[in-house]
Amino acid sequence: MIHRGALIRMVAIAVVAAVIASLVAVLIRWLPESASEEMDRITFVFWFATIISIGIFALVAAVIIEAVWAFRVQPDDDTDGPPIHGNTKLEIAWTIVPAILVISIGVVSAVVLSKNANAGSDPLEVKVFAQQFAWKFEYPGKVQTEELVMPLHRSVKFEMQSADVIHSLWIPQMGQKQDVVPGITTKIVITPTRTGNFTLICTELCGLGHATMRAPVRVLDQAAFKRWLDDQRAAGAGAAAGAGAAAGGQSGGGAAAAGDAALGKTTFASAGCGGCHTFKPAGTDAQVGPDLDNLVADAKKAGEPEDQYIEQSIVDPEAVIVSGYQPGVMPTTFGKTLSPAELSGLVAFLSGKEAN
Ligand SMILES: [Cu+2]
């Protein structure tokens, strides 16, 4: 039988341990403020498991501290302890109670996982394209953007593809996190619950520019979202018509393809070039790759015309390795992932032929 004094001491220790653990749980902000229905459910699972853990921590702390204190031996006591038989009731209790707790955490998690994967009857479908080191989004009607804009209180179903390596989509305030794996299409659902600006972060180490692989996120109320999407559609139709006209003009004139330096500038930012390269006109100062302000000299060294050298360096970076740098660092996929217009734009922007 447990001594009455021992029981009171253990209850007191348990209360102190529970208070300390609760303060650690409550006073530190472990999770960001939720901005989605899925994050609300994830937060619930977090507290459900945390409360159970605090209870078990208090019990274990009380038993250990009391046992160490009450059953300690004198320094010169070398005798064996008395033999002890098992206690069937105690053993049944410490098997069944944890089993129930673990199963309940499992059931709660499974319910939350399945609810968080359910996009409901009318989700907005957004395609996501990830590549080293940038995100692209495509809305119904072929509207492509580099910013993720979501409507308030409507489930957004993402269908995600990668052009190169494994990336992972995560907006911390929205909880959901999903890998983007080359060769398969992965899915995830997010239902925003407050308007505002957030950041989408690549959360799978995907190469040297990984830390720069972020995209801005905006949540708008439904009316503002509809206006935004209509504007994007109108702008997209205009741009497509413009590009067609430009292509026609080029093939007619037969002049050397003059890229659009302005498009080159936005491409430089969206394709993540600035994550590795210093280039003054783009305002970047990364040092993973060579400083692109010295391209003229490097083209001379390679003995090639500047435009041709720049284009080759982007499409086939392994063709000429700048001295002092390693092959295999600059992604080799730009030839596939950039459009011809983006590529010639980059060449124009990098050669500085047109005003920035
Ligand atoms: Cu990534």
Tab-separated table of C-alpha atoms and ligand atoms in Angstrom:
chain	number	residue	atom	x	y	z
A	1	MET	CA	0.000	0.000	0.000
A	2	ILE	CA	1.187	3.508	-0.750
A	3	HIS	CA	1.910	5.561	2.307
A	4	ARG	CA	-0.451	8.561	2.722
A	5	GLY	CA	2.451	11.008	3.036
A	6	ALA	CA	4.078	9.633	-0.110
A	7	LEU	CA	0.822	10.024	-2.031
A	8	ILE	CA	0.455	13.674	-0.981
A	9	ARG	CA	4.086	14.370	-1.960
A	10	MET	CA	3.582	12.752	-5.366
A	11	VAL	CA	0.414	14.731	-6.068
A	12	ALA	CA	2.269	17.923	-5.160
A	13	ILE	CA	5.196	17.048	-7.485
A	14	ALA	CA	2.755	16.171	-10.285
A	15	VAL	CA	0.971	19.522	-9.947
A	16	VAL	CA	4.260	21.454	-10.057
A	17	ALA	CA	5.478	19.453	-13.089
A	18	ALA	CA	2.160	19.965	-14.905
A	19	VAL	CA	2.214	23.718	-14.241
A	20	ILE	CA	5.809	24.051	-15.540
A	21	ALA	CA	5.071	21.985	-18.668
A	22	SER	CA	1.852	23.941	-19.296
A	23	LEU	CA	3.702	27.254	-19.059
A	24	VAL	CA	6.267	26.035	-21.610
A	25	ALA	CA	3.414	24.964	-23.892
A	26	VAL	CA	1.395	28.173	-23.558
A	27	LEU	CA	3.981	30.955	-23.162
A	28	ILE	CA	6.067	30.041	-26.225
A	29	ARG	CA	4.310	30.564	-29.558
A	30	TRP	CA	5.025	27.183	-31.115
A	31	LEU	CA	2.725	27.587	-34.120
A	32	PRO	CA	2.013	30.625	-36.321
A	33	GLU	CA	-1.448	32.183	-36.150
A	34	SER	CA	-3.738	30.034	-38.289
A	35	ALA	CA	-4.977	31.305	-41.652
A	36	SER	CA	-6.754	28.209	-42.989
A	37	GLU	CA	-9.356	25.603	-41.971
A	38	GLU	CA	-6.707	22.901	-42.365
A	39	MET	CA	-4.347	24.718	-39.995
A	40	ASP	CA	-7.192	25.025	-37.438
A	41	ARG	CA	-7.556	21.233	-37.442
A	42	ILE	CA	-3.793	20.686	-37.276
A	43	THR	CA	-3.648	23.072	-34.312
A	44	PHE	CA	-6.371	21.020	-32.594
A	45	VAL	CA	-4.337	17.804	-33.013
A	46	PHE	CA	-1.297	19.635	-31.657
A	47	TRP	CA	-3.107	20.653	-28.439
A	48	PHE	CA	-4.845	17.280	-28.087
A	49	ALA	CA	-1.464	15.482	-28.097
A	50	THR	CA	0.197	18.172	-25.982
A	51	ILE	CA	-2.394	17.954	-23.175
A	52	ILE	CA	-2.051	14.167	-23.028
A	53	SER	CA	1.731	14.542	-22.968
A	54	ILE	CA	1.593	17.031	-20.095
A	55	GLY	CA	-0.514	14.588	-18.036
A	56	ILE	CA	1.915	11.719	-18.643
A	57	PHE	CA	4.918	13.948	-17.965
A	58	ALA	CA	3.436	15.000	-14.581
A	59	LEU	CA	2.735	11.379	-13.586
A	60	VAL	CA	6.192	10.119	-14.585
A	61	ALA	CA	7.959	13.059	-12.922
A	62	ALA	CA	6.054	12.467	-9.662
A	63	VAL	CA	6.792	8.723	-9.551
A	64	ILE	CA	10.477	9.121	-10.462
A	65	ILE	CA	11.221	11.946	-8.047
A	66	GLU	CA	9.365	10.246	-5.160
A	67	ALA	CA	11.046	6.881	-5.883
A	68	VAL	CA	14.534	8.382	-6.030
A	69	TRP	CA	13.895	10.259	-2.811
A	70	ALA	CA	12.068	7.608	-0.717
A	71	PHE	CA	14.053	4.524	-1.748
A	72	ARG	CA	17.551	5.974	-1.873
A	73	VAL	CA	20.216	3.908	-0.039
A	74	GLN	CA	22.824	4.997	2.478
A	75	PRO	CA	26.368	5.317	1.019
A	76	ASP	CA	27.611	2.173	2.830
A	77	ASP	CA	24.562	-0.029	2.124
A	78	ASP	CA	25.694	-2.772	-0.313
A	79	THR	CA	22.823	-5.226	0.333
A	80	ASP	CA	20.429	-6.369	-2.391
A	81	GLY	CA	16.938	-4.903	-2.381
A	82	PRO	CA	14.020	-7.132	-1.321
A	83	PRO	CA	12.616	-9.377	-4.106
A	84	ILE	CA	9.405	-7.928	-5.596
A	85	HIS	CA	6.586	-9.763	-7.371
A	86	GLY	CA	4.658	-8.121	-10.177
A	87	ASN	CA	1.469	-6.196	-9.484
A	88	THR	CA	-1.155	-7.472	-11.937
A	89	LYS	CA	-3.584	-4.589	-11.501
A	90	LEU	CA	-0.848	-2.012	-11.984
A	91	GLU	CA	0.465	-3.768	-15.084
A	92	ILE	CA	-2.976	-3.984	-16.663
A	93	ALA	CA	-3.492	-0.279	-15.967
A	94	TRP	CA	-0.183	0.837	-17.455
A	95	THR	CA	-0.850	-1.214	-20.569
A	96	ILE	CA	-4.464	-0.247	-21.201
A	97	VAL	CA	-4.318	3.472	-20.384
A	98	PRO	CA	-1.417	4.282	-22.773
A	99	ALA	CA	-2.990	2.051	-25.448
A	100	ILE	CA	-6.212	4.067	-25.225
A	101	LEU	CA	-4.314	7.372	-25.356
A	102	VAL	CA	-2.170	6.393	-28.361
A	103	ILE	CA	-5.186	4.999	-30.236
A	104	SER	CA	-7.143	8.193	-29.555
A	105	ILE	CA	-4.305	10.330	-30.954
A	106	GLY	CA	-4.220	8.029	-34.005
A	107	VAL	CA	-7.981	8.297	-34.550
A	108	VAL	CA	-8.032	12.091	-34.154
A	109	SER	CA	-5.091	12.411	-36.604
A	110	ALA	CA	-6.723	10.126	-39.172
A	111	VAL	CA	-9.981	12.108	-39.040
A	112	VAL	CA	-8.083	15.396	-39.459
A	113	LEU	CA	-5.962	14.012	-42.317
A	114	SER	CA	-9.008	12.862	-44.240
A	115	LYS	CA	-10.892	16.135	-43.634
A	116	ASN	CA	-7.832	18.144	-44.717
A	117	ALA	CA	-7.609	16.161	-47.959
A	118	ASN	CA	-11.272	16.805	-48.814
A	119	ALA	CA	-11.661	19.708	-51.253
A	120	GLY	CA	-15.491	19.733	-51.047
A	121	SER	CA	-17.780	20.069	-54.053
A	122	ASP	CA	-16.552	23.336	-55.602
A	123	PRO	CA	-12.804	23.767	-55.212
A	124	LEU	CA	-10.741	26.254	-57.203
A	125	GLU	CA	-8.170	24.184	-59.084
A	126	VAL	CA	-4.694	25.641	-59.343
A	127	LYS	CA	-1.784	23.917	-61.059
A	128	VAL	CA	1.612	24.418	-59.465
A	129	PHE	CA	4.897	24.094	-61.372
A	130	ALA	CA	8.067	23.926	-59.308
A	131	GLN	CA	11.571	24.123	-60.723
A	132	GLN	CA	14.962	25.140	-59.367
A	133	PHE	CA	14.345	27.781	-57.926
A	134	ALA	CA	10.957	29.240	-58.666
A	135	TRP	CA	7.215	28.601	-58.427
A	136	LYS	CA	4.627	29.107	-61.156
A	137	PHE	CA	0.853	28.885	-60.807
A	138	GLU	CA	-1.812	28.267	-63.407
A	139	TYR	CA	-5.473	29.169	-62.875
A	140	PRO	CA	-8.439	27.884	-64.923
A	141	GLY	CA	-8.368	29.553	-68.365
A	142	LYS	CA	-4.565	29.178	-68.648
A	143	VAL	CA	-3.837	32.206	-66.484
A	144	GLN	CA	-0.184	31.885	-65.397
A	145	THR	CA	1.233	33.855	-62.487
A	146	GLU	CA	4.262	33.972	-60.248
A	147	GLU	CA	2.177	35.130	-57.291
A	148	LEU	CA	-0.274	32.810	-55.553
A	149	VAL	CA	-3.635	34.530	-55.041
A	150	MET	CA	-6.380	32.670	-53.165
A	151	PRO	CA	-10.056	33.416	-52.495
A	152	LEU	CA	-11.238	33.646	-48.875
A	153	HIS	CA	-13.264	30.668	-47.552
A	154	ARG	CA	-13.063	28.660	-50.771
A	155	SER	CA	-11.056	25.453	-50.948
A	156	VAL	CA	-8.126	25.649	-53.327
A	157	LYS	CA	-6.998	22.314	-54.736
A	158	PHE	CA	-3.379	22.336	-55.871
A	159	GLU	CA	-2.103	19.881	-58.472
A	160	MET	CA	1.659	20.022	-58.365
A	161	GLN	CA	4.438	19.069	-60.769
A	162	SER	CA	8.204	19.437	-60.656
A	163	ALA	CA	10.476	19.956	-63.664
A	164	ASP	CA	13.626	18.735	-61.964
A	165	VAL	CA	14.081	17.624	-58.343
A	166	ILE	CA	11.857	17.188	-55.272
A	167	HIS	CA	10.485	20.457	-53.902
A	168	SER	CA	7.849	20.931	-51.205
A	169	LEU	CA	5.040	23.460	-50.891
A	170	TRP	CA	4.428	25.095	-47.514
A	171	ILE	CA	2.696	28.256	-46.348
A	172	PRO	CA	3.395	28.209	-42.595
A	173	GLN	CA	0.167	29.938	-41.486
A	174	MET	CA	-1.869	27.484	-43.587
A	175	GLY	CA	-0.336	24.325	-42.132
A	176	GLN	CA	-0.557	22.042	-45.152
A	177	LYS	CA	2.734	20.767	-46.553
A	178	GLN	CA	3.246	18.522	-49.579
A	179	ASP	CA	6.221	17.335	-51.620
A	180	VAL	CA	6.353	18.116	-55.351
A	181	VAL	CA	7.948	15.083	-56.979
A	182	PRO	CA	9.198	14.833	-60.579
A	183	GLY	CA	7.215	12.318	-62.622
A	184	ILE	CA	4.029	12.340	-60.539
A	185	THR	CA	1.309	14.863	-59.751
A	186	THR	CA	0.788	15.435	-56.043
A	187	LYS	CA	-2.241	17.181	-54.552
A	188	ILE	CA	-3.059	19.291	-51.541
A	189	VAL	CA	-6.039	21.364	-50.353
A	190	ILE	CA	-5.964	24.738	-48.595
A	191	THR	CA	-9.018	26.747	-47.493
A	192	PRO	CA	-7.982	30.278	-46.398
A	193	THR	CA	-9.793	31.793	-43.408
A	194	ARG	CA	-8.358	35.310	-43.378
A	195	THR	CA	-7.211	37.830	-45.952
A	196	GLY	CA	-3.639	39.103	-45.999
A	197	ASN	CA	-0.151	38.542	-47.340
A	198	PHE	CA	1.806	35.363	-46.708
A	199	THR	CA	4.851	33.585	-48.141
A	200	LEU	CA	5.033	30.237	-49.865
A	201	ILE	CA	8.281	28.487	-48.959
A	202	CYS	CA	10.028	25.546	-50.595
A	203	THR	CA	10.601	23.260	-47.627
A	204	GLU	CA	12.629	20.495	-49.287
A	205	LEU	CA	16.359	21.181	-49.774
A	206	CYS	CA	16.432	21.286	-53.589
A	207	GLY	CA	19.825	22.789	-54.496
A	208	LEU	CA	21.995	25.822	-53.923
A	209	GLY	CA	19.201	28.339	-54.589
A	210	HIS	CA	16.759	26.548	-52.243
A	211	ALA	CA	16.664	29.355	-49.681
A	212	THR	CA	15.541	31.786	-52.387
A	213	MET	CA	12.714	29.580	-53.622
A	214	ARG	CA	9.775	31.551	-52.275
A	215	ALA	CA	6.629	33.035	-53.765
A	216	PRO	CA	4.329	35.767	-52.480
A	217	VAL	CA	0.828	34.675	-51.407
A	218	ARG	CA	-2.228	36.927	-51.188
A	219	VAL	CA	-5.677	35.992	-49.861
A	220	LEU	CA	-8.484	38.209	-51.224
A	221	ASP	CA	-12.196	38.193	-50.431
A	222	GLN	CA	-14.255	36.430	-53.100
A	223	ALA	CA	-15.299	39.558	-55.026
A	224	ALA	CA	-11.755	40.971	-55.113
A	225	PHE	CA	-10.449	37.564	-56.165
A	226	LYS	CA	-12.895	37.389	-59.068
A	227	ARG	CA	-11.842	40.872	-60.191
A	228	TRP	CA	-8.176	39.889	-59.972
A	229	LEU	CA	-8.700	36.705	-62.005
A	230	ASP	CA	-10.694	38.602	-64.665
A	231	ASP	CA	-7.909	41.200	-64.903
A	232	GLN	CA	-5.299	38.446	-65.282
A	233	ARG	CA	-7.359	36.796	-68.030
A	234	ALA	CA	-7.694	40.079	-69.901
A	235	ALA	CA	-3.973	40.854	-69.539
A	236	GLY	CA	-3.028	37.299	-70.594
A	237	ALA	CA	-5.113	37.534	-73.775
A	238	GLY	CA	-3.466	40.891	-74.616
A	239	ALA	CA	0.056	39.566	-74.027
A	240	ALA	CA	-0.563	36.474	-76.168
A	241	ALA	CA	-1.771	38.655	-79.045
A	242	GLY	CA	1.279	40.904	-78.642
A	243	ALA	CA	3.695	37.959	-78.651
A	244	GLY	CA	2.092	36.614	-81.822
A	245	ALA	CA	2.514	39.964	-83.552
A	246	ALA	CA	6.154	40.208	-82.468
A	247	ALA	CA	6.917	36.699	-83.747
A	248	GLY	CA	5.295	37.557	-87.072
A	249	GLY	CA	7.370	40.724	-87.359
A	250	GLN	CA	10.589	38.813	-86.678
A	251	SER	CA	10.089	36.088	-89.236
A	252	GLY	CA	9.082	38.725	-91.786
A	253	GLY	CA	12.044	41.017	-91.204
A	254	GLY	CA	14.592	38.242	-90.924
A	255	ALA	CA	16.584	40.380	-88.491
A	256	ALA	CA	18.548	38.745	-85.685
A	257	ALA	CA	16.040	37.867	-82.933
A	258	ALA	CA	16.061	40.889	-80.674
A	259	GLY	CA	14.864	39.750	-77.264
A	260	ASP	CA	12.738	41.846	-74.976
A	261	ALA	CA	15.037	42.992	-72.170
A	262	ALA	CA	12.063	43.846	-69.926
A	263	LEU	CA	10.794	40.266	-70.186
A	264	GLY	CA	14.392	39.159	-69.571
A	265	LYS	CA	14.457	41.145	-66.353
A	266	THR	CA	11.272	39.547	-64.957
A	267	THR	CA	12.472	36.121	-66.113
A	268	PHE	CA	15.798	36.655	-64.335
A	269	ALA	CA	13.826	37.173	-61.120
A	270	SER	CA	11.200	34.440	-61.599
A	271	ALA	CA	13.623	31.733	-62.749
A	272	GLY	CA	15.748	32.269	-59.652
A	273	CYS	CA	18.940	33.364	-61.468
A	274	GLY	CA	19.472	36.026	-58.791
A	275	GLY	CA	19.710	33.292	-56.155
A	276	CYS	CA	23.141	32.399	-57.560
A	277	HIS	CA	24.370	35.354	-59.622
A	278	THR	CA	25.392	38.919	-58.941
A	279	PHE	CA	24.017	41.206	-61.669
A	280	LYS	CA	23.860	44.928	-61.015
A	281	PRO	CA	20.935	45.760	-63.358
A	282	ALA	CA	18.849	43.158	-61.481
A	283	GLY	CA	20.085	44.350	-58.089
A	284	THR	CA	21.256	40.883	-57.003
A	285	ASP	CA	24.458	40.052	-55.148
A	286	ALA	CA	24.586	36.237	-54.769
A	287	GLN	CA	28.000	34.598	-55.169
A	288	VAL	CA	27.260	30.956	-55.991
A	289	GLY	CA	27.880	31.523	-59.719
A	290	PRO	CA	30.059	34.096	-61.538
A	291	ASP	CA	29.291	37.824	-61.518
A	292	LEU	CA	27.291	38.368	-64.708
A	293	ASP	CA	28.485	41.963	-64.956
A	294	ASN	CA	31.701	40.543	-66.534
A	295	LEU	CA	30.039	38.602	-69.344
A	296	VAL	CA	31.716	40.488	-72.210
A	297	ALA	CA	35.169	39.486	-70.984
A	298	ASP	CA	34.099	35.870	-70.457
A	299	ALA	CA	32.644	35.641	-73.972
A	300	LYS	CA	35.942	36.932	-75.394
A	301	LYS	CA	37.838	34.341	-73.387
A	302	ALA	CA	35.596	31.608	-74.802
A	303	GLY	CA	36.106	33.101	-78.270
A	304	GLU	CA	32.397	33.339	-79.057
A	305	PRO	CA	30.040	36.191	-79.996
A	306	GLU	CA	28.520	37.557	-76.806
A	307	ASP	CA	24.837	36.721	-77.509
A	308	GLN	CA	25.652	33.200	-78.578
A	309	TYR	CA	27.875	32.689	-75.538
A	310	ILE	CA	25.169	33.919	-73.148
A	311	GLU	CA	22.464	31.768	-74.691
A	312	GLN	CA	24.697	28.713	-74.611
A	313	SER	CA	25.626	29.400	-70.978
A	314	ILE	CA	21.933	29.354	-70.015
A	315	VAL	CA	20.763	26.408	-72.119
A	316	ASP	CA	23.856	24.241	-71.785
A	317	PRO	CA	25.843	25.457	-68.766
A	318	GLU	CA	28.256	22.541	-68.961
A	319	ALA	CA	29.546	23.577	-72.425
A	320	VAL	CA	31.942	26.139	-70.979
A	321	ILE	CA	32.735	26.072	-67.280
A	322	VAL	CA	33.914	29.451	-66.043
A	323	SER	CA	37.296	29.009	-64.383
A	324	GLY	CA	37.037	28.834	-60.606
A	325	TYR	CA	33.520	27.306	-60.753
A	326	GLN	CA	32.185	23.746	-60.685
A	327	PRO	CA	30.041	21.985	-63.298
A	328	GLY	CA	26.734	20.571	-62.053
A	329	VAL	CA	25.746	23.593	-59.978
A	330	MET	CA	23.801	25.686	-62.468
A	331	PRO	CA	20.559	23.825	-63.374
A	332	THR	CA	20.654	22.315	-66.872
A	333	THR	CA	16.885	22.473	-67.352
A	334	PHE	CA	16.458	26.112	-68.428
A	335	GLY	CA	16.501	25.123	-72.112
A	336	LYS	CA	13.308	23.144	-71.468
A	337	THR	CA	11.573	25.294	-68.864
A	338	LEU	CA	12.058	28.750	-70.400
A	339	SER	CA	10.059	29.813	-73.461
A	340	PRO	CA	12.010	31.065	-76.532
A	341	ALA	CA	10.785	34.593	-75.762
A	342	GLU	CA	12.017	34.361	-72.167
A	343	LEU	CA	15.369	33.033	-73.344
A	344	SER	CA	15.993	35.753	-75.945
A	345	GLY	CA	14.763	38.275	-73.358
A	346	LEU	CA	17.375	37.018	-70.910
A	347	VAL	CA	20.102	37.305	-73.547
A	348	ALA	CA	19.060	40.885	-74.284
A	349	PHE	CA	18.882	41.759	-70.581
A	350	LEU	CA	22.252	40.164	-69.749
A	351	SER	CA	24.081	41.626	-72.757
A	352	GLY	CA	22.747	45.050	-71.731
A	353	LYS	CA	21.983	45.905	-75.358
A	354	GLU	CA	18.648	47.493	-74.554
A	355	ALA	CA	18.002	49.985	-71.829
A	356	ASN	CA	17.007	48.278	-68.612
B	1	CU	CU	12.698	23.790	-54.083
